[in-house]
Structure formats: structure tokens, C-alpha cells
Short mmCIF file of C-alpha atoms in Angstrom, two decimals:
data_model
loop_
_atom_site.label_atom_id
_atom_site.label_comp_id
_atom_site.label_asym_id
_atom_site.label_seq_id
_atom_site.Cartn_x
_atom_site.Cartn_y
_atom_site.Cartn_z
CA MET A 1 -2.37 7.17 10.55
CA ALA A 2 -1.01 4.65 8.07
CA SER A 3 2.38 3.03 8.50
CA PHE A 4 4.63 1.55 5.84
CA TYR A 5 7.87 -0.09 6.95
CA GLY A 6 7.82 1.98 10.12
CA ILE A 7 7.10 5.27 8.37
CA ASP A 8 3.88 6.92 9.55
CA VAL A 9 1.85 9.08 7.20
CA GLU A 10 -1.26 11.10 7.97
CA ASN A 11 -2.34 11.37 4.35
CA ARG A 12 -3.46 8.09 2.82
CA LEU A 13 -3.33 9.24 -0.79
CA MET A 14 -0.20 8.36 -2.74
CA LEU A 15 0.26 10.26 -5.96
CA GLY A 16 2.05 9.25 -9.14
CA THR A 17 4.13 11.94 -10.79
CA ALA A 18 3.74 11.01 -14.48
CA GLN A 19 1.70 12.54 -17.31
CA TYR A 20 0.99 15.98 -15.80
CA PRO A 21 0.74 18.90 -18.24
CA SER A 22 3.74 20.54 -16.55
CA PRO A 23 5.98 20.20 -13.50
CA ALA A 24 4.21 23.20 -11.98
CA VAL A 25 0.83 21.45 -12.22
CA LEU A 26 2.32 18.33 -10.65
CA ALA A 27 3.71 20.38 -7.78
CA GLU A 28 0.33 22.07 -7.28
CA ALA A 29 -1.46 18.70 -7.29
CA VAL A 30 0.89 17.38 -4.62
CA ARG A 31 0.41 20.49 -2.50
CA ARG A 32 -3.38 20.60 -2.78
CA SER A 33 -3.79 16.91 -2.06
CA GLY A 34 -1.37 16.99 0.84
CA ALA A 35 0.09 13.69 -0.43
CA GLN A 36 3.18 12.70 1.54
CA ILE A 37 4.31 9.86 -0.71
CA VAL A 38 4.81 10.14 -4.48
CA THR A 39 5.94 7.53 -6.95
CA VAL A 40 8.84 8.16 -9.29
CA SER A 41 10.72 6.19 -11.89
CA LEU A 42 14.04 5.95 -13.72
CA ARG A 43 14.85 6.45 -17.36
CA ARG A 44 17.87 6.91 -19.56
CA GLU A 45 19.46 10.30 -18.99
CA SER A 46 20.83 12.41 -21.82
CA ALA A 47 24.03 14.21 -20.84
CA GLN A 48 22.86 17.21 -22.84
CA ALA A 49 19.21 17.53 -21.77
CA ARG A 50 19.68 16.37 -18.17
CA GLU A 51 15.92 16.27 -17.74
CA GLY A 52 16.17 13.92 -14.80
CA GLN A 53 18.28 16.33 -12.79
CA ALA A 54 15.67 19.10 -13.01
CA PHE A 55 12.86 16.69 -12.19
CA TRP A 56 14.67 15.31 -9.17
CA GLN A 57 15.36 18.79 -7.84
CA MET A 58 11.67 19.65 -8.19
CA ILE A 59 10.61 16.54 -6.29
CA ARG A 60 13.12 17.19 -3.53
CA ASP A 61 11.76 20.72 -3.16
CA LEU A 62 8.28 19.29 -2.53
CA GLY A 63 9.55 17.68 0.68
CA VAL A 64 7.70 14.39 0.11
CA ARG A 65 8.84 10.80 0.48
CA VAL A 66 9.51 9.05 -2.82
CA LEU A 67 8.51 5.53 -3.77
CA PRO A 68 10.49 4.54 -6.88
CA ASN A 69 8.93 1.99 -9.19
CA THR A 70 10.19 -0.65 -11.60
CA ALA A 71 7.58 0.22 -14.23
CA GLY A 72 8.07 -1.44 -17.58
CA CYS A 73 10.08 -4.38 -16.24
CA HIS A 74 9.17 -7.81 -17.59
CA THR A 75 11.87 -10.00 -16.10
CA VAL A 76 13.21 -10.61 -12.60
CA LYS A 77 16.67 -9.50 -13.71
CA GLU A 78 15.43 -6.18 -15.12
CA ALA A 79 13.34 -5.46 -12.05
CA VAL A 80 16.13 -6.29 -9.59
CA THR A 81 18.68 -4.21 -11.49
CA THR A 82 16.24 -1.30 -11.74
CA ALA A 83 15.58 -1.52 -8.01
CA GLN A 84 19.29 -1.44 -7.27
CA MET A 85 19.72 1.63 -9.44
CA ALA A 86 16.69 3.30 -7.86
CA ARG A 87 18.03 2.73 -4.35
CA GLU A 88 21.28 4.47 -5.24
CA VAL A 89 19.70 7.40 -7.06
CA PHE A 90 16.78 8.07 -4.72
CA GLU A 91 18.61 7.04 -1.54
CA THR A 92 15.69 4.98 -0.26
CA PRO A 93 15.22 1.25 0.40
CA TRP A 94 11.59 1.59 -0.77
CA ILE A 95 10.73 0.06 -4.12
CA LYS A 96 7.35 -0.34 -5.79
CA LEU A 97 7.98 -3.62 -7.52
CA GLU A 98 6.18 -3.92 -10.83
CA LEU A 99 6.70 -6.99 -12.97
CA ILE A 100 4.43 -7.04 -15.97
CA GLY A 101 3.33 -10.33 -17.48
CA GLU A 102 0.81 -9.21 -20.09
CA GLU A 103 0.78 -6.03 -22.11
CA ASP A 104 -2.89 -5.25 -22.73
CA ARG A 105 -3.80 -5.12 -19.07
CA LEU A 106 -0.30 -4.57 -17.70
CA HIS A 107 -1.17 -7.64 -15.66
CA PRO A 108 1.30 -8.38 -12.86
CA ASP A 109 3.33 -11.57 -13.30
CA VAL A 110 2.92 -12.76 -9.74
CA PHE A 111 5.35 -15.66 -10.13
CA ALA A 112 8.20 -13.42 -11.23
CA LEU A 113 7.07 -10.87 -8.65
CA VAL A 114 7.54 -13.32 -5.78
CA GLU A 115 10.97 -14.32 -7.08
CA ALA A 116 12.12 -10.70 -7.43
CA ALA A 117 10.63 -9.78 -4.05
CA ARG A 118 12.60 -12.60 -2.40
CA ILE A 119 15.87 -11.36 -3.92
CA LEU A 120 15.21 -7.73 -3.02
CA CYS A 121 13.97 -8.35 0.52
CA ALA A 122 17.09 -10.46 1.18
CA ASP A 123 19.09 -7.44 0.03
CA SER A 124 17.38 -5.15 2.60
CA PHE A 125 14.96 -3.52 0.21
CA GLN A 126 11.52 -2.57 1.53
CA VAL A 127 9.28 -3.85 -1.21
CA PHE A 128 5.81 -2.60 -2.19
CA PRO A 129 4.73 -5.30 -4.67
CA TYR A 130 2.19 -4.37 -7.35
CA THR A 131 0.09 -7.52 -7.35
CA THR A 132 -3.39 -8.84 -8.00
CA GLU A 133 -6.05 -9.68 -5.42
CA ASP A 134 -4.85 -13.31 -5.46
CA LEU A 135 -4.59 -14.42 -1.84
CA ILE A 136 -1.91 -17.03 -2.37
CA ALA A 137 0.27 -14.63 -4.32
CA GLY A 138 -0.15 -12.26 -1.38
CA GLU A 139 0.90 -14.96 1.08
CA LYS A 140 3.97 -15.82 -0.97
CA LEU A 141 4.93 -12.15 -1.14
CA LEU A 142 4.71 -11.86 2.63
CA GLU A 143 6.79 -15.04 3.00
CA ALA A 144 9.33 -13.44 0.67
CA GLY A 145 9.67 -10.59 3.14
CA CYS A 146 7.22 -7.96 1.88
CA GLU A 147 5.43 -6.03 4.63
CA VAL A 148 3.01 -4.22 2.32
CA LEU A 149 0.82 -5.45 -0.55
CA MET A 150 -0.44 -3.31 -3.39
CA PRO A 151 -3.24 -5.06 -5.29
CA TRP A 152 -4.62 -3.46 -8.40
CA GLY A 153 -8.04 -1.88 -8.47
CA ALA A 154 -8.22 -2.26 -12.26
CA PRO A 155 -5.61 -2.13 -15.04
CA ILE A 156 -3.18 0.80 -14.86
CA GLY A 157 -4.57 3.95 -16.45
CA SER A 158 -8.01 2.40 -17.10
CA GLY A 159 -10.02 4.51 -14.68
CA LEU A 160 -12.46 1.63 -14.27
CA GLY A 161 -12.53 1.74 -10.48
CA LEU A 162 -12.51 -1.44 -8.44
CA ALA A 163 -13.01 -4.26 -10.93
CA ASN A 164 -13.26 -6.91 -8.21
CA PRO A 165 -14.48 -5.38 -4.95
CA GLN A 166 -15.31 -8.80 -3.52
CA GLY A 167 -11.76 -9.96 -4.19
CA LEU A 168 -10.34 -6.86 -2.55
CA ARG A 169 -12.63 -7.33 0.46
CA ALA A 170 -11.49 -10.93 0.76
CA MET A 171 -7.90 -9.75 0.63
CA ARG A 172 -8.51 -7.24 3.40
CA GLY A 173 -10.07 -9.97 5.51
CA HIS A 174 -7.30 -12.45 4.78
CA PHE A 175 -4.43 -10.12 5.69
CA PRO A 176 -5.46 -8.31 8.87
CA GLY A 177 -2.75 -5.99 10.11
CA ILE A 178 -0.85 -5.94 6.82
CA PRO A 179 -0.78 -2.52 5.15
CA LEU A 180 -2.73 -2.84 1.90
CA VAL A 181 -2.78 -0.21 -0.83
CA VAL A 182 -5.08 -0.18 -3.84
CA ASP A 183 -2.86 0.78 -6.75
CA ALA A 184 -4.11 1.50 -10.25
CA GLY A 185 -7.46 1.71 -11.96
CA ILE A 186 -8.94 4.53 -9.89
CA GLY A 187 -10.87 6.95 -12.12
CA VAL A 188 -12.82 9.26 -9.83
CA PRO A 189 -12.84 10.02 -6.10
CA SER A 190 -15.76 7.67 -5.37
CA HIS A 191 -13.53 4.76 -6.47
CA ALA A 192 -10.88 5.86 -4.00
CA ALA A 193 -13.47 6.21 -1.26
CA GLN A 194 -14.77 2.70 -2.01
CA ALA A 195 -11.27 1.24 -1.60
CA MET A 196 -10.87 3.01 1.71
CA GLU A 197 -14.32 1.90 2.90
CA LEU A 198 -13.14 -1.68 2.37
CA GLY A 199 -10.45 -1.00 4.93
CA TYR A 200 -7.50 -0.42 2.66
CA ASP A 201 -4.73 1.61 4.23
CA ALA A 202 -4.08 3.88 1.26
CA VAL A 203 -4.76 4.42 -2.41
CA LEU A 204 -2.27 5.22 -5.15
CA VAL A 205 -3.53 7.35 -8.03
CA ASN A 206 -1.75 8.77 -11.03
CA THR A 207 -3.53 8.93 -14.38
CA ALA A 208 -6.93 9.96 -13.00
CA VAL A 209 -5.33 13.03 -11.45
CA ALA A 210 -2.68 13.86 -14.04
CA LYS A 211 -5.01 13.59 -17.04
CA ALA A 212 -7.98 15.36 -15.46
CA GLY A 213 -8.85 18.77 -16.87
CA ASP A 214 -7.79 20.33 -13.57
CA PRO A 215 -5.28 17.95 -11.98
CA ALA A 216 -4.83 19.95 -8.78
CA ALA A 217 -8.58 20.03 -8.12
CA MET A 218 -8.85 16.31 -8.84
CA ALA A 219 -5.92 15.62 -6.51
CA GLU A 220 -7.72 17.45 -3.73
CA GLY A 221 -10.93 15.58 -4.55
CA MET A 222 -9.09 12.27 -4.30
CA ALA A 223 -7.54 13.25 -0.98
CA ARG A 224 -10.91 14.19 0.48
CA ALA A 225 -12.47 10.96 -0.81
CA VAL A 226 -9.67 8.92 0.74
CA GLU A 227 -10.20 10.67 4.04
CA ALA A 228 -13.99 10.22 3.85
CA GLY A 229 -13.64 6.54 3.00
CA ARG A 230 -11.24 5.96 5.86
CA LEU A 231 -13.54 7.71 8.33
CA ALA A 232 -16.41 5.54 7.12
CA TYR A 233 -14.35 2.37 7.58
CA GLU A 234 -13.36 3.36 11.11
CA ALA A 235 -16.97 4.28 11.88
CA ASP A 236 -18.14 0.69 11.20
CA PRO A 237 -20.75 1.09 8.43
CA ILE A 238 -24.18 -0.52 8.61
CA ASP A 239 -24.98 -3.68 6.67
CA ALA A 240 -26.91 -3.21 3.43
CA ARG A 241 -30.42 -4.73 3.26
CA ASP A 242 -33.03 -5.11 0.55
CA MET A 243 -36.12 -3.91 2.44
CA ALA A 244 -36.78 -0.53 4.00
CA ALA A 245 -36.27 0.03 7.70
CA PRO A 246 -37.95 3.24 8.87
CA SER A 247 -35.48 5.77 10.16
CA THR A 248 -38.10 7.97 11.76
CA PRO A 249 -39.43 6.42 14.99
CA VAL A 250 -42.75 4.64 14.47
CA MET A 251 -43.74 4.72 18.16
CA GLY A 252 -45.81 7.72 19.19
CA ARG A 253 -46.89 8.62 15.70
CA ALA A 254 -50.20 10.53 15.66
CA PHE A 255 -53.20 8.54 14.49
CA LEU A 256 -54.59 10.68 11.63
CA ALA A 257 -56.30 8.20 9.31
CA MET B 1 36.77 2.14 -28.49
CA LYS B 2 33.07 2.06 -29.29
CA ILE B 3 30.47 1.46 -26.63
CA GLU B 4 26.71 1.61 -26.62
CA LEU B 5 25.53 4.48 -24.39
CA ASN B 6 21.81 4.23 -23.65
CA GLY B 7 21.37 2.36 -26.90
CA GLN B 8 23.45 4.75 -29.04
CA GLN B 9 26.84 3.86 -30.54
CA THR B 10 29.34 6.20 -28.87
CA GLU B 11 33.09 6.70 -29.26
CA LEU B 12 34.91 6.63 -25.95
CA ALA B 13 38.52 7.26 -24.88
CA ALA B 14 38.12 6.69 -21.14
CA ALA B 15 39.11 3.34 -19.67
CA THR B 16 37.08 3.31 -16.47
CA LEU B 17 33.43 3.98 -15.79
CA ASP B 18 33.98 7.06 -13.64
CA GLN B 19 36.18 8.60 -16.34
CA ALA B 20 33.63 7.65 -19.00
CA LEU B 21 30.87 9.52 -17.15
CA GLU B 22 33.11 12.63 -17.08
CA GLU B 23 33.93 12.32 -20.75
CA LEU B 24 30.31 11.77 -21.74
CA GLY B 25 29.17 14.90 -19.91
CA TYR B 26 27.55 13.49 -16.77
CA SER B 27 29.81 15.28 -14.26
CA GLY B 28 27.88 16.22 -11.16
CA ALA B 29 24.67 14.52 -12.31
CA VAL B 30 22.66 12.20 -10.08
CA VAL B 31 22.72 9.02 -12.15
CA ALA B 32 22.95 5.27 -11.67
CA THR B 33 24.84 3.00 -14.01
CA ALA B 34 24.67 -0.50 -15.40
CA VAL B 35 27.18 -2.21 -17.66
CA ASN B 36 25.94 -5.05 -19.85
CA GLY B 37 22.77 -5.25 -17.79
CA ASP B 38 24.46 -5.43 -14.39
CA PHE B 39 24.19 -2.63 -11.85
CA VAL B 40 27.49 -0.92 -11.06
CA PRO B 41 27.30 0.93 -7.73
CA ARG B 42 28.74 4.43 -7.53
CA GLY B 43 31.60 3.21 -5.35
CA ALA B 44 32.68 0.63 -7.93
CA ARG B 45 32.91 3.00 -10.90
CA THR B 46 36.59 3.83 -10.50
CA GLU B 47 37.63 0.18 -10.74
CA THR B 48 35.14 -0.77 -13.47
CA LEU B 49 36.96 -1.11 -16.78
CA LEU B 50 35.02 -0.66 -19.99
CA SER B 51 35.69 -2.68 -23.11
CA ASP B 52 34.87 -2.27 -26.77
CA GLY B 53 31.21 -3.17 -27.39
CA ASP B 54 30.06 -2.75 -23.77
CA ARG B 55 26.50 -1.61 -23.21
CA LEU B 56 26.40 1.26 -20.73
CA GLU B 57 23.14 2.44 -19.25
CA VAL B 58 23.08 5.80 -17.49
CA ILE B 59 19.76 6.45 -15.84
CA ALA B 60 18.27 9.25 -13.74
CA PRO B 61 15.04 10.12 -11.93
CA LEU B 62 11.94 10.58 -14.02
CA GLN B 63 8.19 10.88 -13.54
CA GLY B 64 6.50 7.61 -12.67
CA GLY B 65 3.23 6.11 -11.51
#
């Protein structure tokens, strides 16, 4: 069981809710994966279309916990204001804090991230910072009051998998006991399993599921991979080696030469 | 007066933010508001006065990653 700010979840796959072909497909993906936490966002609402109202009702009907994000924010002020609005609308202190410093890779601006995290944690938010695998940035985020870290696997929407597995392994080793979530860059279930095998507590996936030909099937595949990877981590995998080591016992073999 | 509602020039008669939301058609909607870039909590809408040229953001839940 994973735990984030005192909330226990059985299912270690977090799903994003954007880019699905339809709300019905999104709902099916959430159901088939068994995801208990989904990310959501905030946008301008038209009084005529009221799209947000319908979406929010659909999410509430799914009975999942929501993790609002500050996607698209580039400054501390924008991110803090967005978080305040999200807390009121979604009625949760949880906020996935995204502060983007570079457009091509949607690279987190870890300096602004720490500053915003400090402000939000002091205001009783429970912050899930979207960060890099930088250890010192992670330490500063924890000092700021964060109790979860969400390093990227690879740039958002890239599907590249874990671009820096050594860095993520180092992060796991450096922050024992801190819930760590690989967020972004996952393309296929084996990437998710790899993150879990490293000892990460959960994986957050959006594009790879939403843009798959069959999002619900991919969501289930991701959930199974996450479970498999977690089991492997808990089972203490063997060390890799270059040379063969016979698995069949050598002793007692018949002499037939 | 004229305000900017979600980036669009909009004519408004209401004086306060809660009245403005009614007038603009947001009655009963789950929305959060910001005026000139600052969050205005739901409880502060009745005493928040709007002025000519104010930028009002009205936001609601949407899909996100």
C-alpha cells in the first residue's frame, strides 16, 4: 500500500485525465486500471458552454481522489494563485505543483518550484512537486514542507521511458521513506514496471494511455505493470552479472561423454 | 463599466463579484475567481468591488495530466 499525506492507496497507478477520445473512454480507462488517484486541471469556464461543470460531475461519479495540477504555470505567482483556485474548486489540499522553466522539454524550474512549494506548504497545502531527479532540489523541496516528490521519467508526453534510470535510482536511495512518484515520460507498461522495480511508490501516466489506440486496454496494461514492478521490488531482485551461472544443478549430472 | 472576462472585453452592470457572476451566467456553477491576477475566495465575493478595466478570471475543472 502506498501512502501520500496520510492517504493510503492500494493501486499505485495514477492516471491523468487529459487527451482521451471521449469522457466515456476516460471513465473506462479509470475503471479498468483501478486507478484511485487522477490528475485534473483548471481552465477558463465559458458561462454558455459550462464544459467544466460536466467534466467535474463525471469525475465525481468515478469516486476517485483528485490531484489538481498547476500545468502551464511559469511563475511562482501564477502557480500559487492556480493552487489556491484549485483548492477551492476541488475541495482538496492536494496540489501537483508544476512550474515550467523551458518550453521544449517542459523542464521544471526547480528554483521557482521550491519557492512556490514553500509558500503553499506554509498555507497548509499538501504539495506534490513535479521535479527533476536532482537530489539537492529534492532536499530543498522537503525542507519547504513537501512530503512527496515527483521526478520526471522523461519530458511530458514524450513516451521515452526513464531517460535517467541511474539518477532515479540515486534519488530512491537518497530519500528512503519519502513517497516518490515517477511522473511523465512513460510510453509503455515496461517503462512503468521499470520505475516500480527501482522502488518508486507510484507512477503517473497520462499521454501513453489517453493517446493509445485502445486507452482502456493500455490503462489496464499499465496497472498490471505497476503491480508487477512493485512485486519485483519487494521480492528483492538478483544482481545482474555478465557471465552465465548455471540454473540447473551441476552436481549429480550423469557422465555421458 | 467594461471589464475583461477570461480575456474578453465584457460590459458589466454589477458592482460586486458575486453579482457579476450572476449577471454573466455563472449561477450555480462550480468556479473559482481571480481579479487582476489575485485569487478571490468564494467567501470574499460579496465584498469584492469591481472597477472599470478589471481583469476577471473565472475558472472551472478541466482535464489535466
